[in-house]
Tab-separated table of C-alpha atoms in Angstrom:
chain	number	residue	atom	x	y	z
J	24	MET	CA	3.686	-14.249	-15.090
J	25	ILE	CA	3.776	-10.494	-16.134
J	26	LEU	CA	6.227	-8.191	-14.712
J	27	LEU	CA	7.805	-4.939	-15.599
J	28	PHE	CA	8.356	-5.986	-19.117
J	29	ALA	CA	5.226	-7.268	-19.935
J	30	LEU	CA	3.094	-4.306	-18.202
J	31	THR	CA	5.379	-1.848	-20.316
J	32	ALA	CA	4.837	-3.777	-23.517
J	33	ALA	CA	0.855	-4.127	-22.891
J	34	ALA	CA	0.987	-0.291	-22.744
J	35	ALA	CA	1.215	-0.334	-26.632
J	36	ASP	CA	-1.535	-2.699	-26.941
J	37	PRO	CA	-5.013	-2.278	-27.525
J	38	ALA	CA	-6.465	-4.308	-24.696
J	39	PRO	CA	-9.494	-2.309	-22.926
J	40	VAL	CA	-7.198	-1.375	-19.945
J	41	GLU	CA	-6.894	2.567	-19.277
J	42	ARG	CA	-3.910	3.855	-19.077
J	43	CYS	CA	-3.021	6.920	-16.996
J	44	GLY	CA	-0.232	9.269	-16.293
J	45	TYR	CA	0.278	11.713	-13.436
J	46	ARG	CA	0.648	15.547	-12.449
J	47	ILE	CA	2.384	16.547	-9.026
J	48	VAL	CA	-0.061	18.503	-6.834
J	49	ARG	CA	2.102	19.034	-3.971
J	50	SER	CA	4.990	17.468	-2.226
J	51	TYR	CA	5.675	17.011	1.551
J	52	PRO	CA	8.550	16.009	3.499
J	53	HIS	CA	9.217	12.444	4.150
J	54	ASP	CA	11.240	10.382	6.582
J	55	THR	CA	14.248	8.807	4.530
J	56	ALA	CA	14.565	6.572	7.333
J	57	SER	CA	11.593	4.743	6.660
J	58	PHE	CA	11.408	1.783	4.426
J	59	THR	CA	7.505	2.268	3.510
J	60	GLN	CA	5.481	-1.034	3.475
J	61	GLY	CA	2.004	0.644	4.333
J	62	LEU	CA	0.341	3.941	4.173
J	63	PHE	CA	-3.326	4.998	4.799
J	64	TRP	CA	-5.167	8.225	5.574
J	65	ASP	CA	-7.830	8.884	8.432
J	66	ASP	CA	-8.922	11.684	10.201
J	67	GLY	CA	-6.637	14.039	9.357
J	68	HIS	CA	-3.426	12.056	9.664
J	69	LEU	CA	-1.093	9.541	7.496
J	70	TYR	CA	-0.455	6.428	9.254
J	71	GLU	CA	2.617	4.581	7.942
J	72	GLY	CA	4.121	1.091	8.599
J	73	THR	CA	7.515	0.427	7.536
J	74	GLY	CA	9.967	-2.744	7.465
J	75	GLN	CA	13.509	-3.729	8.025
J	76	TYR	CA	14.438	-6.016	11.200
J	77	GLY	CA	15.071	-3.770	14.072
J	78	LYS	CA	13.506	-0.911	12.486
J	79	SER	CA	9.880	-1.718	11.545
J	80	ARG	CA	7.282	0.759	13.248
J	81	VAL	CA	3.385	1.826	12.711
J	82	ALA	CA	3.253	5.676	13.373
J	83	ARG	CA	1.078	8.574	12.942
J	84	LEU	CA	2.413	11.206	11.024
J	85	ASP	CA	2.366	14.788	10.448
J	86	LEU	CA	1.469	15.549	6.902
J	87	ASP	CA	3.198	18.915	6.734
J	88	THR	CA	6.586	17.981	8.628
J	89	GLY	CA	7.039	14.366	7.945
J	90	LYS	CA	7.325	13.404	11.310
J	91	ALA	CA	5.983	10.998	13.804
J	92	LEU	CA	3.479	12.279	16.289
J	93	ALA	CA	2.938	8.721	17.747
J	94	GLN	CA	4.725	5.556	16.912
J	95	THR	CA	5.129	1.973	18.352
J	96	SER	CA	7.933	-0.177	17.322
J	97	LEU	CA	7.576	-4.021	16.139
J	98	PRO	CA	9.901	-6.483	17.813
J	99	ALA	CA	13.269	-6.691	16.503
J	100	ASP	CA	12.923	-10.163	14.574
J	101	GLN	CA	9.842	-8.989	12.766
J	102	PHE	CA	9.953	-7.511	9.299
J	103	GLY	CA	6.921	-4.946	9.368
J	104	GLU	CA	4.475	-4.726	6.174
J	105	GLY	CA	1.108	-3.792	5.409
J	106	ILE	CA	-1.158	-1.484	7.471
J	107	ALA	CA	-5.091	-1.004	7.253
J	108	ARG	CA	-7.583	0.626	9.712
J	109	TRP	CA	-10.529	-1.491	10.841
J	110	LYS	CA	-13.100	-0.048	13.212
J	111	ASP	CA	-11.070	1.433	16.327
J	112	GLN	CA	-7.945	-0.597	15.371
J	113	ILE	CA	-4.755	-0.717	12.776
J	114	ILE	CA	-3.990	-3.925	11.437
J	115	GLY	CA	-0.849	-4.951	10.689
J	116	VAL	CA	0.936	-7.866	8.900
J	117	THR	CA	4.635	-9.079	8.637
J	118	TRP	CA	6.701	-10.254	5.833
J	119	GLN	CA	7.837	-13.884	6.711
J	120	ASN	CA	7.151	-14.181	10.449
J	121	GLY	CA	3.594	-15.255	9.927
J	122	VAL	CA	2.561	-12.794	12.735
J	123	GLY	CA	0.045	-10.017	12.521
J	124	HIS	CA	-0.444	-7.088	15.014
J	125	ARG	CA	-3.493	-4.961	16.324
J	126	TRP	CA	-3.004	-1.714	17.537
J	127	SER	CA	-5.425	0.971	18.975
J	128	ILE	CA	-5.936	3.853	16.492
J	129	LYS	CA	-6.155	6.399	19.347
J	130	ASN	CA	-2.683	6.007	21.076
J	131	LEU	CA	-1.165	2.924	18.982
J	132	LYS	CA	-0.939	0.702	21.808
J	133	PRO	CA	-1.012	-3.218	21.136
J	134	ARG	CA	-4.230	-4.470	21.162
J	135	GLY	CA	-3.531	-8.215	20.460
J	136	ASN	CA	-1.731	-10.589	17.838
J	137	PHE	CA	-2.925	-13.089	15.473
J	138	THR	CA	-1.067	-15.572	13.153
J	139	TYR	CA	-1.447	-16.305	9.318
J	140	ALA	CA	-0.226	-18.629	6.764
J	141	GLY	CA	2.135	-17.626	3.870
J	142	GLU	CA	3.988	-14.050	3.392
J	143	GLY	CA	2.286	-10.878	4.356
J	144	TRP	CA	2.866	-7.887	1.643
J	145	GLY	CA	-0.008	-5.112	1.625
J	146	LEU	CA	-2.979	-4.658	3.437
J	147	THR	CA	-6.141	-2.865	2.966
J	148	THR	CA	-10.221	-2.986	3.784
J	149	VAL	CA	-12.894	-3.485	1.343
J	150	GLY	CA	-16.159	-3.278	2.692
J	151	ASP	CA	-16.125	-5.498	5.945
J	152	GLN	CA	-13.144	-7.643	4.846
J	153	LEU	CA	-9.408	-7.339	4.886
J	154	VAL	CA	-7.641	-7.844	1.630
J	155	LEU	CA	-3.774	-9.173	1.985
J	156	SER	CA	-1.399	-9.416	-0.847
J	157	ASP	CA	1.655	-11.946	-0.543
J	158	GLY	CA	3.772	-11.064	-3.570
J	159	THR	CA	2.008	-13.375	-5.679
J	160	SER	CA	-0.867	-12.805	-8.367
J	161	GLU	CA	-3.503	-13.503	-5.396
J	162	LEU	CA	-5.293	-11.272	-3.169
J	163	ARG	CA	-6.846	-12.883	-0.065
J	164	PHE	CA	-9.888	-11.560	1.545
J	165	LEU	CA	-9.938	-12.324	5.228
J	166	ASP	CA	-12.260	-11.664	8.262
J	167	PRO	CA	-10.830	-8.979	10.001
J	168	GLU	CA	-12.317	-10.263	13.656
J	169	THR	CA	-10.826	-14.054	13.085
J	170	MET	CA	-8.501	-13.400	10.267
J	171	THR	CA	-9.950	-16.351	8.693
J	172	GLU	CA	-9.711	-16.612	4.713
J	173	LYS	CA	-13.118	-15.958	2.862
J	174	LYS	CA	-12.104	-15.940	-0.691
J	175	ARG	CA	-9.084	-15.338	-3.114
J	176	VAL	CA	-9.227	-13.647	-6.386
J	177	THR	CA	-6.086	-13.518	-9.198
J	178	VAL	CA	-5.206	-10.576	-10.210
J	179	ARG	CA	-5.105	-10.614	-14.058
J	180	PHE	CA	-3.881	-7.998	-16.614
J	181	GLY	CA	-4.980	-8.768	-20.111
J	182	GLY	CA	-5.975	-12.281	-18.849
J	183	ARG	CA	-2.813	-13.090	-17.765
J	184	PRO	CA	-1.773	-13.156	-13.696
J	185	ILE	CA	0.727	-10.856	-12.555
J	186	SER	CA	2.658	-11.139	-9.527
J	187	MET	CA	4.495	-9.135	-7.200
J	188	ILE	CA	1.485	-7.370	-5.928
J	189	ASN	CA	2.733	-5.121	-2.940
J	190	GLU	CA	1.218	-2.157	-0.872
J	191	LEU	CA	-2.714	-1.969	-1.039
J	192	GLU	CA	-5.322	1.077	-1.024
J	193	ALA	CA	-8.905	0.802	-1.473
J	194	ILE	CA	-10.224	3.810	-3.306
J	195	GLU	CA	-13.835	4.180	-4.528
J	196	GLY	CA	-14.790	0.542	-4.956
J	197	GLN	CA	-11.161	-0.539	-6.224
J	198	VAL	CA	-8.016	-1.822	-4.881
J	199	TRP	CA	-5.103	-0.126	-5.830
J	200	ALA	CA	-1.659	-1.948	-5.712
J	201	ASN	CA	1.849	-1.154	-6.212
J	202	ILE	CA	3.623	-3.652	-8.563
J	203	TRP	CA	7.018	-4.335	-6.599
J	204	MET	CA	10.284	-2.952	-7.882
J	205	THR	CA	8.268	-1.059	-10.884
J	206	ASP	CA	6.930	2.421	-11.070
J	207	PHE	CA	3.322	1.253	-11.716
J	208	ILE	CA	0.317	1.449	-9.768
J	209	VAL	CA	-2.799	-1.085	-10.885
J	210	ARG	CA	-6.284	-0.241	-10.361
J	211	ILE	CA	-8.024	-3.581	-9.674
J	212	ASP	CA	-11.615	-4.916	-9.481
J	213	PRO	CA	-12.023	-6.712	-6.244
J	214	GLU	CA	-14.483	-9.004	-7.525
J	215	SER	CA	-12.850	-10.220	-10.631
J	216	GLY	CA	-9.296	-9.537	-10.303
J	217	ASP	CA	-9.372	-7.968	-13.267
J	218	VAL	CA	-6.715	-4.710	-13.737
J	219	VAL	CA	-8.947	-1.955	-15.098
J	220	SER	CA	-6.505	0.600	-15.316
J	221	LEU	CA	-2.744	1.008	-15.133
J	222	VAL	CA	-0.835	4.520	-13.582
J	223	ASP	CA	2.535	4.910	-14.800
J	224	LEU	CA	4.475	6.978	-12.160
J	225	SER	CA	7.764	7.188	-13.971
J	226	GLY	CA	10.196	9.875	-12.931
J	227	LEU	CA	8.647	10.265	-9.870
J	228	LYS	CA	11.506	8.612	-7.946
J	229	ALA	CA	14.056	10.938	-9.752
J	230	ASP	CA	12.014	14.020	-8.902
J	231	ALA	CA	12.222	12.808	-5.211
J	232	GLY	CA	15.903	12.675	-5.452
J	233	ALA	CA	15.793	8.649	-4.049
J	234	SER	CA	18.461	6.444	-5.280
J	235	GLY	CA	19.460	2.958	-4.768
J	236	ASP	CA	17.911	-0.431	-5.703
J	237	ASP	CA	15.544	-0.540	-2.624
J	238	SER	CA	14.372	2.994	-2.840
J	239	VAL	CA	11.274	2.035	-4.936
J	240	LEU	CA	7.693	2.946	-5.351
J	241	ASN	CA	5.543	2.029	-2.527
J	242	GLY	CA	2.653	3.603	-0.338
J	243	ILE	CA	-0.549	4.837	-1.574
J	244	ALA	CA	-3.169	6.644	0.681
J	245	TRP	CA	-6.423	8.316	-0.367
J	246	ASP	CA	-8.129	10.946	1.952
J	247	ALA	CA	-11.732	10.033	0.936
J	248	LYS	CA	-13.218	13.568	2.282
J	249	LYS	CA	-10.929	15.806	0.379
J	250	LYS	CA	-10.427	13.692	-2.603
J	251	ARG	CA	-6.685	13.724	-2.215
J	252	LEU	CA	-4.081	11.044	-3.515
J	253	PHE	CA	-1.108	10.386	-1.892
J	254	VAL	CA	2.018	8.388	-2.770
J	255	THR	CA	5.651	7.509	-1.826
J	256	GLY	CA	8.736	5.361	-1.793
J	257	LYS	CA	10.956	3.205	0.319
J	258	TYR	CA	13.499	5.771	1.691
J	259	TRP	CA	12.055	9.086	-0.174
J	260	PRO	CA	12.490	12.324	1.200
J	261	LYS	CA	9.238	13.421	-0.428
J	262	LEU	CA	5.600	12.137	-0.370
J	263	TYR	CA	3.547	13.450	-3.106
J	264	GLU	CA	-0.094	14.512	-3.628
J	265	ILE	CA	-0.791	13.565	-7.310
J	266	ALA	CA	-3.700	13.681	-9.618
J	267	LEU	CA	-4.207	11.305	-12.689
J	268	ALA	CA	-3.479	12.568	-16.157
J	269	ASP	CA	-3.795	11.874	-19.469
J	270	CYS	CA	-5.886	8.537	-19.141
J	271	ARG	CA	-6.627	6.971	-22.099
């Protein structure tokens, strides 16, 4: 499995994977109590799913202040993970509980639960399917109605599987994913699983003033209408709008 060392080493490798840096467009406040697990943008607001037992929630956030405009807590014995919009619902998964939730996107009120095998990490929507990461090198494609698994793809960088695939966001036909405990985002072809681009966000955690081993980069949201890319991290005091730069 390729983790931080191999991804860093690959930056000097001539393999045809695009490498990109970033520039900060703007920063916004972010709640330092939020252990960010899932993030997406919809109709003028950010939606965030957070983790930790007794502290997990799904919330609609005001971008300018970082404050929750509405929120619903998960049961205290569940560790919240990724969230995604599907129709008029937010669907969310939990880490090791094997339980997922549905909430109304209008008022965040519960709409039901479901179960699934294995761990839940990141979640996004690609076409008419949900895509789930579980900490391995595989992405699972699920029917949002029944949560039946339709297929799996293995995420590969330079032909080799990479694990620790975490928070997910679908952007213009690709699946973007945080690699847990690194400063990297990978852009994945959802059909093949191949990593087509590596985005290095080194230095962003320091700029945010975040510290501690748990305060890692995690959270990707895309405003499709205005073409804005947002990223943040666990317990970070800032959320950023960034643009890719120096791609090669």
